[in-house]
Coordinates of C-alpha atoms in Angstrom, one line a residue:
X30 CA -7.0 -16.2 9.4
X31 CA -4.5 -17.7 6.6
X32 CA -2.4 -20.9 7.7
X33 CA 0.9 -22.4 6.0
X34 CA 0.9 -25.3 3.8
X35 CA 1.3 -28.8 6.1
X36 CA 2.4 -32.1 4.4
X37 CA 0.7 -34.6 6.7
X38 CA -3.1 -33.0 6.2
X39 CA -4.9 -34.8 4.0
X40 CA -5.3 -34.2 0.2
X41 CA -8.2 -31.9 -0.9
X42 CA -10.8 -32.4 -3.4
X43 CA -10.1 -30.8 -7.1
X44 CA -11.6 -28.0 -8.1
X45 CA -13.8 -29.2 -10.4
X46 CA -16.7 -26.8 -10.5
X47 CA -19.1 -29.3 -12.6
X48 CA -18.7 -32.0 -9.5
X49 CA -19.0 -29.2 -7.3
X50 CA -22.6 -28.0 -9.0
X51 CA -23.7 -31.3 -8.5
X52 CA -22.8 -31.8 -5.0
X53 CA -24.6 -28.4 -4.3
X54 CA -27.5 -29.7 -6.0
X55 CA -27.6 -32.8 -3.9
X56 CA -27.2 -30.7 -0.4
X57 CA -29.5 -28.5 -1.2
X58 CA -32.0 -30.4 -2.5
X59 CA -31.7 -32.9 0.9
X60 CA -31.9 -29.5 2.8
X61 CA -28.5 -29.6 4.2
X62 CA -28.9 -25.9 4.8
X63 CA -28.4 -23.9 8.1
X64 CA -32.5 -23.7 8.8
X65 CA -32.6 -27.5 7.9
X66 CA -29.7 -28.5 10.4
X67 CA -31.5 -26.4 13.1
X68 CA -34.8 -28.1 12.3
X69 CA -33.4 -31.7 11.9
X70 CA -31.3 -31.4 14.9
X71 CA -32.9 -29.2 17.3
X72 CA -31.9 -26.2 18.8
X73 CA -30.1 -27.5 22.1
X74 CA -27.8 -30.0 19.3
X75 CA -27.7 -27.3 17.2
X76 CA -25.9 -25.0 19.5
X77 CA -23.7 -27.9 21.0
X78 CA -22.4 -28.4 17.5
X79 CA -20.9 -24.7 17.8
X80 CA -19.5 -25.8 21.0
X81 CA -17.8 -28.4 19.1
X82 CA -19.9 -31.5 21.0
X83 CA -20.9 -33.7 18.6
X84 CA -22.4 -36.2 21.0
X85 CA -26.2 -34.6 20.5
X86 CA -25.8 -34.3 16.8
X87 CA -24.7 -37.8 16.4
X88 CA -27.9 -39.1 18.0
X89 CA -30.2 -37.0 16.2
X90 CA -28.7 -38.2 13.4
X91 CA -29.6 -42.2 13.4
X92 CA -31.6 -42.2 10.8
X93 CA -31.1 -42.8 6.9
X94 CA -32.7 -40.0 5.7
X95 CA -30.5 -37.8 3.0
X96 CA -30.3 -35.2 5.8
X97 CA -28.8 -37.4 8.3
X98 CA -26.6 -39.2 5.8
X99 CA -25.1 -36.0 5.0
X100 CA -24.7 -34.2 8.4
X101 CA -23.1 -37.6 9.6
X102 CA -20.6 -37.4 6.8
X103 CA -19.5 -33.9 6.6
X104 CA -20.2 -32.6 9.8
X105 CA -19.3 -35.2 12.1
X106 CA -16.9 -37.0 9.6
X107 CA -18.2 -40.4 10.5
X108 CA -17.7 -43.3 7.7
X109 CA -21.4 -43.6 5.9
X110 CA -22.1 -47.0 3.8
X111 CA -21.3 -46.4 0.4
X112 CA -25.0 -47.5 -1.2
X113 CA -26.6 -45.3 1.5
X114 CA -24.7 -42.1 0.1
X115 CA -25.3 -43.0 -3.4
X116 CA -29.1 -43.0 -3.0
X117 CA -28.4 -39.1 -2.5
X118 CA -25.0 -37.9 -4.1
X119 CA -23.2 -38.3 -7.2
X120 CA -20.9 -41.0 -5.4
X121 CA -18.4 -42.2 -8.2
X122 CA -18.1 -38.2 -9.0
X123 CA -17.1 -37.5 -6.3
X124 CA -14.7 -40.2 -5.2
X125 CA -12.8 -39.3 -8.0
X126 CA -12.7 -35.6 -7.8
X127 CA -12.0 -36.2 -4.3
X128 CA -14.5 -35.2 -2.0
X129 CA -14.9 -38.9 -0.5
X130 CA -12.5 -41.4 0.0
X131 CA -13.1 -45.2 0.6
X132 CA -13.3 -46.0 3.9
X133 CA -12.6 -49.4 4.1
X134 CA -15.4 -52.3 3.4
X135 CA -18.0 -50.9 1.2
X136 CA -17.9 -47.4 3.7
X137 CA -17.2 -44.2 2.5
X138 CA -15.8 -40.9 3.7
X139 CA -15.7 -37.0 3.6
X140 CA -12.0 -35.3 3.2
X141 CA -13.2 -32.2 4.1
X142 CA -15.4 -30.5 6.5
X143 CA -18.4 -28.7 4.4
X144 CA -21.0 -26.5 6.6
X145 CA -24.1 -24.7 5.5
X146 CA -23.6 -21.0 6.0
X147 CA -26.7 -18.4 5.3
X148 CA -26.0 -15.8 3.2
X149 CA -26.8 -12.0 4.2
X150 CA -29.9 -12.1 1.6
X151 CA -30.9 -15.8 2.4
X152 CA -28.7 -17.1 0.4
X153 CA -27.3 -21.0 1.4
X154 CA -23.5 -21.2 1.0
X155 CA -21.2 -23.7 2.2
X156 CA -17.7 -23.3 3.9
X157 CA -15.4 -25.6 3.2
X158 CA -12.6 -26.2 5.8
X159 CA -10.0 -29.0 6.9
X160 CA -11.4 -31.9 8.8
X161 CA -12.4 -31.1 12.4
X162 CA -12.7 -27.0 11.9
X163 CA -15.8 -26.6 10.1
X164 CA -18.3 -26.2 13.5
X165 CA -16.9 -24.4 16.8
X166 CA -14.4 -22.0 14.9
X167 CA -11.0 -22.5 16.3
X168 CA -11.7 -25.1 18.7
X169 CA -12.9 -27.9 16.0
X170 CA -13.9 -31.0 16.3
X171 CA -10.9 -33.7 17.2
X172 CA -7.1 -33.1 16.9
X173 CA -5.8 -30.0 15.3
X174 CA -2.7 -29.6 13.0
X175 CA -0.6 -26.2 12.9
X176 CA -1.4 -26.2 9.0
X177 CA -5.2 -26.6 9.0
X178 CA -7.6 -24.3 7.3
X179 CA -10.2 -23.2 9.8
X180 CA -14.0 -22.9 8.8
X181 CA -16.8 -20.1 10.2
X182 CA -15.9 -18.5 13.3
X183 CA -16.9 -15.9 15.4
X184 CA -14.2 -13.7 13.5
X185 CA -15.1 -14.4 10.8
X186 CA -18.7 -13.7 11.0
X187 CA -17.9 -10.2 12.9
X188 CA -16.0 -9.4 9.9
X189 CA -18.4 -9.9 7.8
X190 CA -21.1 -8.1 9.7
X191 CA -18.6 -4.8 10.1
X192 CA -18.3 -4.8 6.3
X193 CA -19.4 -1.9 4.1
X194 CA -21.6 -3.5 1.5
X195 CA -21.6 -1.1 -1.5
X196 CA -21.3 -2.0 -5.3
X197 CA -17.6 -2.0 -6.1
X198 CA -15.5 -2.7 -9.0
X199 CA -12.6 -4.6 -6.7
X200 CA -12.6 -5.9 -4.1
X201 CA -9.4 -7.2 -2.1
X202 CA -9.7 -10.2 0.8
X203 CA -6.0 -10.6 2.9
X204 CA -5.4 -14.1 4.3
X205 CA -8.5 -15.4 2.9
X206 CA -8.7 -18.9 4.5
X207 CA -11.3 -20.6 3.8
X208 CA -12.7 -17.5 1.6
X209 CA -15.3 -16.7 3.7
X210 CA -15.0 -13.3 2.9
X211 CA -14.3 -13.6 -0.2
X212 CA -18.1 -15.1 -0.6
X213 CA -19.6 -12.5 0.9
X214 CA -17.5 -9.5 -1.3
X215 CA -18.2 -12.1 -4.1
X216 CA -21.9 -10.6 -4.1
X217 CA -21.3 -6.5 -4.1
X218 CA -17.7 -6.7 -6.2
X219 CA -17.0 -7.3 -9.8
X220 CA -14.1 -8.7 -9.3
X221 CA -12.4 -10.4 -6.5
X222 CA -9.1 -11.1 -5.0
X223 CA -7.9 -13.0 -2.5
X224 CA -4.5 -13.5 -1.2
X225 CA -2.8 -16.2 1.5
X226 CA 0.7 -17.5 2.5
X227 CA -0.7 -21.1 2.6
X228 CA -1.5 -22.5 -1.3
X229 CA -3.9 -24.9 0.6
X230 CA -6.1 -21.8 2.0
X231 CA -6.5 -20.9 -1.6
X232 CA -7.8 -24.3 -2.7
X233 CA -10.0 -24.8 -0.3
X234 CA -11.3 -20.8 -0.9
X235 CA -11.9 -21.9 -4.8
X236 CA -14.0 -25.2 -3.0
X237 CA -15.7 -22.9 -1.3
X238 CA -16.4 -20.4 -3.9
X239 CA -17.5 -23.4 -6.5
X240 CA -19.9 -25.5 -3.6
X241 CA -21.6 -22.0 -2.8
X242 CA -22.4 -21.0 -6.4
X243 CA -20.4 -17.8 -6.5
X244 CA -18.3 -16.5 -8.9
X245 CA -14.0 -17.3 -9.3
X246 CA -11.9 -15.4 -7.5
X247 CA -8.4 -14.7 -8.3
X248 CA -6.2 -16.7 -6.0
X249 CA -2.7 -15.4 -5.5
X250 CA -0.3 -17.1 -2.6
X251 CA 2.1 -14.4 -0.6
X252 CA 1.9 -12.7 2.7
X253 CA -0.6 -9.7 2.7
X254 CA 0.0 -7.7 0.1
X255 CA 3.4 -9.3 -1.6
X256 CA 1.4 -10.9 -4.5
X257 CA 0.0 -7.7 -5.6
X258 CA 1.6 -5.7 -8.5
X259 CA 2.5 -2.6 -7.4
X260 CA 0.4 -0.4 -8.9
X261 CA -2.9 -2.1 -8.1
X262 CA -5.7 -0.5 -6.0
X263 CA -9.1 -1.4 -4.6
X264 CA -12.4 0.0 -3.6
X265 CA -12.8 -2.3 -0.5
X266 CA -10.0 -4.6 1.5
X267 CA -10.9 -6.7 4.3
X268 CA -8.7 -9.4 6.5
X269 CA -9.4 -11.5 9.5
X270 CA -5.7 -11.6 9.6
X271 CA -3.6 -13.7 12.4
X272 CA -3.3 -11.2 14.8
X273 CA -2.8 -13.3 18.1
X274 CA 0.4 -11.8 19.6
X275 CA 2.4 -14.4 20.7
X276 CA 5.7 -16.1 21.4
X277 CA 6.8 -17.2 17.8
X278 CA 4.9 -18.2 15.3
X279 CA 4.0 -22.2 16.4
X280 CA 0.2 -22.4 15.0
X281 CA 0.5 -20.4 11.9
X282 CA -3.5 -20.4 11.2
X283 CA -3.3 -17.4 13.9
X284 CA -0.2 -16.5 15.0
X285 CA 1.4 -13.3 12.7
X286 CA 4.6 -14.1 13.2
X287 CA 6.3 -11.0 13.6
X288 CA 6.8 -9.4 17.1
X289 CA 4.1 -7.8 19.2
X290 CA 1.3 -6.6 17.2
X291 CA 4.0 -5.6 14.1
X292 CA 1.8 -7.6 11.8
X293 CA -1.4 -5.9 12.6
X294 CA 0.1 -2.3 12.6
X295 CA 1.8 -3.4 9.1
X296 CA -1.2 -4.1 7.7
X297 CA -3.5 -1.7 8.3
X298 CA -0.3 1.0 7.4
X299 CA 0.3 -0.5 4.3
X300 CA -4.0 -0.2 3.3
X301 CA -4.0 3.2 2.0
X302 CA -1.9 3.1 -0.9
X303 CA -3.8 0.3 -1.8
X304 CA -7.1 2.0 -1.7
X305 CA -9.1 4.1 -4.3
X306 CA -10.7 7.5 -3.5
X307 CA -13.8 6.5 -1.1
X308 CA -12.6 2.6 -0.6
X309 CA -12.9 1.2 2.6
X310 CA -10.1 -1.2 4.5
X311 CA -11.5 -3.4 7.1
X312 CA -9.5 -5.3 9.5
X313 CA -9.9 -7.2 12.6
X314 CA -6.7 -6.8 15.5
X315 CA -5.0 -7.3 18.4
X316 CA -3.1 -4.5 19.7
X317 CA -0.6 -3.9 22.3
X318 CA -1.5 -2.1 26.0
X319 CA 2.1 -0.9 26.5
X320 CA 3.7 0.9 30.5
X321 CA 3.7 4.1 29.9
X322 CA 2.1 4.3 26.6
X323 CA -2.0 5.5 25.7
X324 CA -3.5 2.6 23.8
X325 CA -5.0 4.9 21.6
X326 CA -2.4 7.3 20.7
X327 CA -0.5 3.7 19.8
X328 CA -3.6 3.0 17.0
X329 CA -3.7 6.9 15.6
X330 CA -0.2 6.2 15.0
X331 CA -1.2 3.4 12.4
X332 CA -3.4 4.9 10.5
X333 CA -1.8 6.0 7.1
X334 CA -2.0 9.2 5.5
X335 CA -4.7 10.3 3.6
X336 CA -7.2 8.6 5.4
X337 CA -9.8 8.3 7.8
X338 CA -10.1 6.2 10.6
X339 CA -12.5 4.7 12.7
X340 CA -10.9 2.0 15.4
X341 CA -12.6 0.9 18.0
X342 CA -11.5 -1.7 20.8
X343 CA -14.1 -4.0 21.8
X344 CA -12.9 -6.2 24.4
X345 CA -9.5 -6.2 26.9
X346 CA -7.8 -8.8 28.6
X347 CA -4.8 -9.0 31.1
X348 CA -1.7 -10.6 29.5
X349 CA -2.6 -13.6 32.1
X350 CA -6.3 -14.0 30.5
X351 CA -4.8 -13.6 27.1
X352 CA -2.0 -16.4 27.4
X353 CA -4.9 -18.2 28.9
X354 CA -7.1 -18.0 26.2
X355 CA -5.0 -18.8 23.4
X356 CA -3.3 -21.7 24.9
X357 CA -6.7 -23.4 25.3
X358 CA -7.7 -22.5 22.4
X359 CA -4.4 -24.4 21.1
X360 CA -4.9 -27.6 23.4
X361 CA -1.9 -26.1 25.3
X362 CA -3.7 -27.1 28.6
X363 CA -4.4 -30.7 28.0
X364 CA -0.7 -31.1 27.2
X365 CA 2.0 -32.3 29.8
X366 CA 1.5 -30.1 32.9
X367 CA 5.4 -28.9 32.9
X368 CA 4.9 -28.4 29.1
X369 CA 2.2 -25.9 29.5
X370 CA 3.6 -24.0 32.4
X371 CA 6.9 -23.5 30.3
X372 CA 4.1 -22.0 27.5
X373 CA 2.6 -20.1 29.6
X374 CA 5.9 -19.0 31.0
X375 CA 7.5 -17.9 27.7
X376 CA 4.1 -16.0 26.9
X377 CA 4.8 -14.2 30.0
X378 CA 7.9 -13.7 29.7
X379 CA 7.8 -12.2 26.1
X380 CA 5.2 -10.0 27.3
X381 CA 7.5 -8.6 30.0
X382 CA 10.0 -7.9 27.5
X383 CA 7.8 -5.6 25.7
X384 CA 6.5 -3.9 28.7
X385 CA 3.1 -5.2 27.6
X386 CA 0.3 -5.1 30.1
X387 CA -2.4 -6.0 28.0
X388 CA -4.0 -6.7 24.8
X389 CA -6.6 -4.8 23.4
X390 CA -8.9 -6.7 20.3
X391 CA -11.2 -4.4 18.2
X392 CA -12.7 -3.4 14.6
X393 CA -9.9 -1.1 13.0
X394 CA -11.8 0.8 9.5
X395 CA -10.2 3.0 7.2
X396 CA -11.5 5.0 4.2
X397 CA -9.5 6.7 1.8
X398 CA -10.2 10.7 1.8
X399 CA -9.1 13.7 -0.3
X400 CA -9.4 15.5 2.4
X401 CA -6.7 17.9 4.2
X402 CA -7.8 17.0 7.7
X403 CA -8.2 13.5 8.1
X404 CA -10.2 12.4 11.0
X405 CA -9.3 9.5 13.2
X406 CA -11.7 8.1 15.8
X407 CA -10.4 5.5 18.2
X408 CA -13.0 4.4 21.7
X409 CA -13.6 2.0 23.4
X410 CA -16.9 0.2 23.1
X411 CA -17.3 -2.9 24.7
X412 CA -21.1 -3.0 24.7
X413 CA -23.6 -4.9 22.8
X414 CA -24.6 -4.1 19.3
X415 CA -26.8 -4.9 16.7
X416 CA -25.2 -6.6 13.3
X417 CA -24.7 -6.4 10.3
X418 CA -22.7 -3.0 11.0
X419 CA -21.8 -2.3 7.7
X420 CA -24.8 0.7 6.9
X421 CA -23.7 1.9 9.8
X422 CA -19.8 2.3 9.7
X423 CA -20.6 3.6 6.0
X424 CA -23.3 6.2 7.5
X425 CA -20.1 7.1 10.3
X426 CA -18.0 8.2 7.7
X427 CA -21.0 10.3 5.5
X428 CA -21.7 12.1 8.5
X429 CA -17.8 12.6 9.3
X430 CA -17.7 14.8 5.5
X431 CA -21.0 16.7 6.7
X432 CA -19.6 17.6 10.1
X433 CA -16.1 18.8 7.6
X434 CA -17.7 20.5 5.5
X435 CA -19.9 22.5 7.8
X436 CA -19.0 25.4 10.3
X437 CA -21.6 26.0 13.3
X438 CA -23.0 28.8 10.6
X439 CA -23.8 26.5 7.9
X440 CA -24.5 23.8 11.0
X441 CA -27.4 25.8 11.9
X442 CA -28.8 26.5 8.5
X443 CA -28.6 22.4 7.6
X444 CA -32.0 20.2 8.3
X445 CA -31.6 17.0 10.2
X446 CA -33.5 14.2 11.1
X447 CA -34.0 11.8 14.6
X448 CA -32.2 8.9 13.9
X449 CA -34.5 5.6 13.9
X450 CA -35.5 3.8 16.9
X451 CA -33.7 6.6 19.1
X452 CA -35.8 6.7 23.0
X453 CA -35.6 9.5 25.5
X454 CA -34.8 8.2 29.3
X455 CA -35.3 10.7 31.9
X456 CA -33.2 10.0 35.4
X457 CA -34.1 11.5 38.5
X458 CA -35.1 11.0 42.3
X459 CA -39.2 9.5 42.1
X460 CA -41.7 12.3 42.3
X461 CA -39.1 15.3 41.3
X462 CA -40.2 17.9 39.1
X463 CA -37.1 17.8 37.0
X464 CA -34.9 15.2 36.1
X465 CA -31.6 15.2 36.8
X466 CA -30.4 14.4 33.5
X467 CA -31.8 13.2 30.1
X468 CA -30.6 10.3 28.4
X469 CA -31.1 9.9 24.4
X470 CA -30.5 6.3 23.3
X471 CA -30.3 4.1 19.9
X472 CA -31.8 1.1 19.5
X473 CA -30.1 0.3 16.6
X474 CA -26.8 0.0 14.7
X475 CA -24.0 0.9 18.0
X476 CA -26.8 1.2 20.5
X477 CA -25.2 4.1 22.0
X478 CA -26.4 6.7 24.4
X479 CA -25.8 9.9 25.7
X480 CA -26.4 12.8 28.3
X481 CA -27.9 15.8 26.9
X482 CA -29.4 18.7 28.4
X483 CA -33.0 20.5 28.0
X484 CA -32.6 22.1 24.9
X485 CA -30.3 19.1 23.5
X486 CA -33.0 16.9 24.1
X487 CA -35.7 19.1 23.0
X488 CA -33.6 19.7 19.7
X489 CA -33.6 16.3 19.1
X490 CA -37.3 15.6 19.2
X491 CA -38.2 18.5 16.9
X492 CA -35.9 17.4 14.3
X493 CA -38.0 15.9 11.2
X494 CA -36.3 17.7 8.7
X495 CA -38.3 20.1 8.3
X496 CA -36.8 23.3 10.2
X497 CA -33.2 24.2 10.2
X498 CA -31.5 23.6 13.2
X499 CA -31.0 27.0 13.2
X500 CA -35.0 28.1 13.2
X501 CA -35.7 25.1 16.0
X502 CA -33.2 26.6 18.7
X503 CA -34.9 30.2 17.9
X504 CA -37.9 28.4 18.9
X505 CA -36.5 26.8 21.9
X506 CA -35.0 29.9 23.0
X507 CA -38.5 31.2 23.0
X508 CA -40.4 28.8 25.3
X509 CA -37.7 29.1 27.2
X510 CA -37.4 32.8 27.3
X511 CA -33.4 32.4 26.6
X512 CA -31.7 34.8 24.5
X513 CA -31.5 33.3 21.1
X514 CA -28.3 34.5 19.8
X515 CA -26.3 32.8 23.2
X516 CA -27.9 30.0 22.2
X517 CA -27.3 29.5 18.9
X518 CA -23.9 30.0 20.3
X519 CA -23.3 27.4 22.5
X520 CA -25.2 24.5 21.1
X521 CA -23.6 23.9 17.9
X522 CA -21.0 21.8 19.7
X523 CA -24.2 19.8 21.8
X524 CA -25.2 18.9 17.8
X525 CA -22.0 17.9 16.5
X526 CA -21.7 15.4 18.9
X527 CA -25.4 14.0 17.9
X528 CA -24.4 14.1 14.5
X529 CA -21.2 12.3 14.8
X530 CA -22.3 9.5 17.0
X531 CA -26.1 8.9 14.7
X532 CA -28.2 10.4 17.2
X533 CA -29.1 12.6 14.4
X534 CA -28.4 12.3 10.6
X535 CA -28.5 15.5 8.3
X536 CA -31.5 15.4 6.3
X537 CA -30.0 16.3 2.5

């Protein structure tokens, strides 16, 4: 999420990529890494840390070892001697770039938050944030400002997980933060931009950038897509964007600002002119549950033309729960008691207005088609899955074309395989001869599963790739003594299903 520009934060580092190099040099080489903070702090610190509880780290951290010198000063932003930090770091560097500050007496002290962050491939980045937001995501470490630049958070890393990761030429990251997206598309793209309303989110995305070793981005301030020209297009756009629908726009780092969930359905409507043939839009959202309205007939009515669509909604909550949430999640409820009930009364309030019941938070992907019949999926799914997601929202939309581009005729003649890590469960009363029903299900990617019957399940085992689907019911049909024309008849639609939700993939 993208924040607005706030006078009283505190001035940022320049971005001096030399300084930076060297700084990197010094973390890395002191192991200020993610495995080095879980080994030097142990996991039960580790995870408090996330929590935003500093308490455990800061006494794991007595020491004077680089390690601990650095942890205490950009993690817990505690004032570290100045001849104790420069035993490890280019100290006079960086007190004049601006990465420490004198702290009073012969102390020294961090202006931003930096945290290690492991790359997909192993790689050790760091995320530069605003003091007090680099562990724990939204909820920080100390006081929060309505201007601050947040650092890793569980957004953010679902985002990234969801991602299609293909070679690209562009690649486009909306309200980019702290850039943490733009790092990761900064590894599959050639080139990268990244766009925020706040001119601070883009500094601290070129710190981050520079401190992780990845390539310049080009930084353009504006809401969304205003600081694009208008002909440019991209192979892959992504946004953690502030979707929290809420009364106003008071904390800017989250709230969109325009009514309801207007900023969300803006956004992913104004994606496909922006894409290339093939390219992918990726967005986290918020949407509205409205009286009298289907939730999902509300996203199909996003979804631009020309492309396909893949939305699913991963978690609900009551407009109670979701007032709740975000005004702790603001500090709301440590405020004056009459103070947060008139909050909580105007969230209310605006949600009655709207005829808004609840709010619905999901994965929303689009990919650019040339086809006459786009498809659009929106479910529900609120169950576990296994990340990075990315292969697998890319292999969604491969199979989507096959499905297209078949009839149950060229269905049957097409070879497929089982799926990896797919398990039969058979359901049924203890000593019965038959089950009464046959469950297929993944153990990878959506972990999904699914009732099929006899010949759906014996289908699926068969497949290797070997036989068409075709020649494997004829067989079916005869252990079964069925007649192999009805059944070629009615199982094509049993297979489309196993095909579009990775039970089985074709095997060209």
């Amino acid at each position: 999420m993208g924040s607005v520009s706030n006078a009283s934060l505190s001035p940022l580092p320049s971005v001096d990529r030399d300084v930076a190099a060297r700084l990197r040099d010094a973390l890395l080489g002191a192991s200020f890494t993610a495995d080095g903070l879980l080994d030097l702090l142990g996991a039960p610190a580790y995870a408090a840390l996330a929590r935003s509880e500093t308490v455990p780290a800061l006494r794991a951290t007595r020491g004077d070892t680089p390690l601990e010198t650095f942890v205490r000063l950009f993690l817990l932003q505690q004032p570290v001697p100045h001849a104790r930090v420069a035993d490890v770091l280019p100290v006079d560097a960086c007190l004049e770039s601006g990465w420490l500050v004198r702290a009073g007496g012969d102390e020294v002290a961090a202006t931003v938050d930096v945290r290690p962050y492991g790359g997909p491939d192993g790689e050790d980045w760091f995320i530069v944030s605003d003091l007090g937001c680099a562990v724990g995501g939204a909820g920080g470490i100390g006081s929060r400002d309505e201007g601050v630049v947040l650092g890793v958070g569980g957004a953010s890393t679902t985002l990234a997980g969801i991602t299609v990761r293909t070679p690209v030429s562009a690649a486009l990251d909306l309200g980019t933060g702290s850039g943490i997206q733009a790092l990761h598309a900064a590894r599959h793209a050639t080139r990268v931009t990244a766009t925020d309303l706040n001119p601070r989110a883009l500094h601290i995305t070129a710190l981050t950038l520079a401190l992780s070793g990845a390539p310049e981005a080009d930084l353009r301030q504006g809401s969304l897509f205003e600081p694009l020209r208008a002909d440019e297009t991209f192979d892959l756009i992504v946004s953690n964007p502030p979707f929290v629908i809420s009364p106003g726009a008071r904390l800017t780092y989250r709230d969109g600002g325009m009514g309801g969930d207007d900023l969300c359905r803006s956004l992913v409507q104004g994606a496909g002119e922006r894409l290339n043939a093939g390219g992918f839009a990726q967005f986290l959202a918020n949407w509205q549950h409205v009286e009298g309205e289907d939730w999902q007939d509300r996203l199909r009515s996003w979804v631009p033309r020309g492309c396909d669509a893949w939305m699913v909604q991963r978690e609900v909550q009551d407009v109670t729960q979701y007032a709740e949430l975000w005004l702790r999640d603001a500090g709301d409820h440590r405020a004056d008691p009459a103070e947060y009930q008139a909050r909580y009364d105007a969230w209310l309030e605006e949600f009655e207005s709207r005829k808004v019941k609840a709010v619905g938070f999901g994965w929303i992907t689009l990919r650019r088609t040339d086809s006459d019949e786009p498809s659009i999926t929106v479910e529900e799914w609120p169950h576990p899955v296994e990340q990075p997601l990315g292969d697998t929202i890319r292999a969604h939309f491969r199979r989507l074309d096959h499905l297209r581009a078949h009839d149950d005729a060229a269905l049957l003649a097409a070879h497929y395989r089982l799926a990896a890590e797919v398990v039969q469960e058979q359901v049924g009363l203890p000593g019965a001869e038959d089950p009464e029903h046959v469950v297929l299900r993944q153990n990878r990617g959506m972990r999904r599963a699914t009732k099929v019957d006899t010949v759906g399940a014996g289908f699926a085992g068969v497949c290797d790739g070997t036989l068409s689907a075709g020649r494997i019911l004829d067989a079916i049909a005869q252990l079964m003594g069925e007649d192999p024309v009805l059944l070629r008849d009615r199982t094509p639609a049993q297979i489309r299903l196993l095909v579009e939700q990775g039970f089985l993939d074709p095997a060209e």
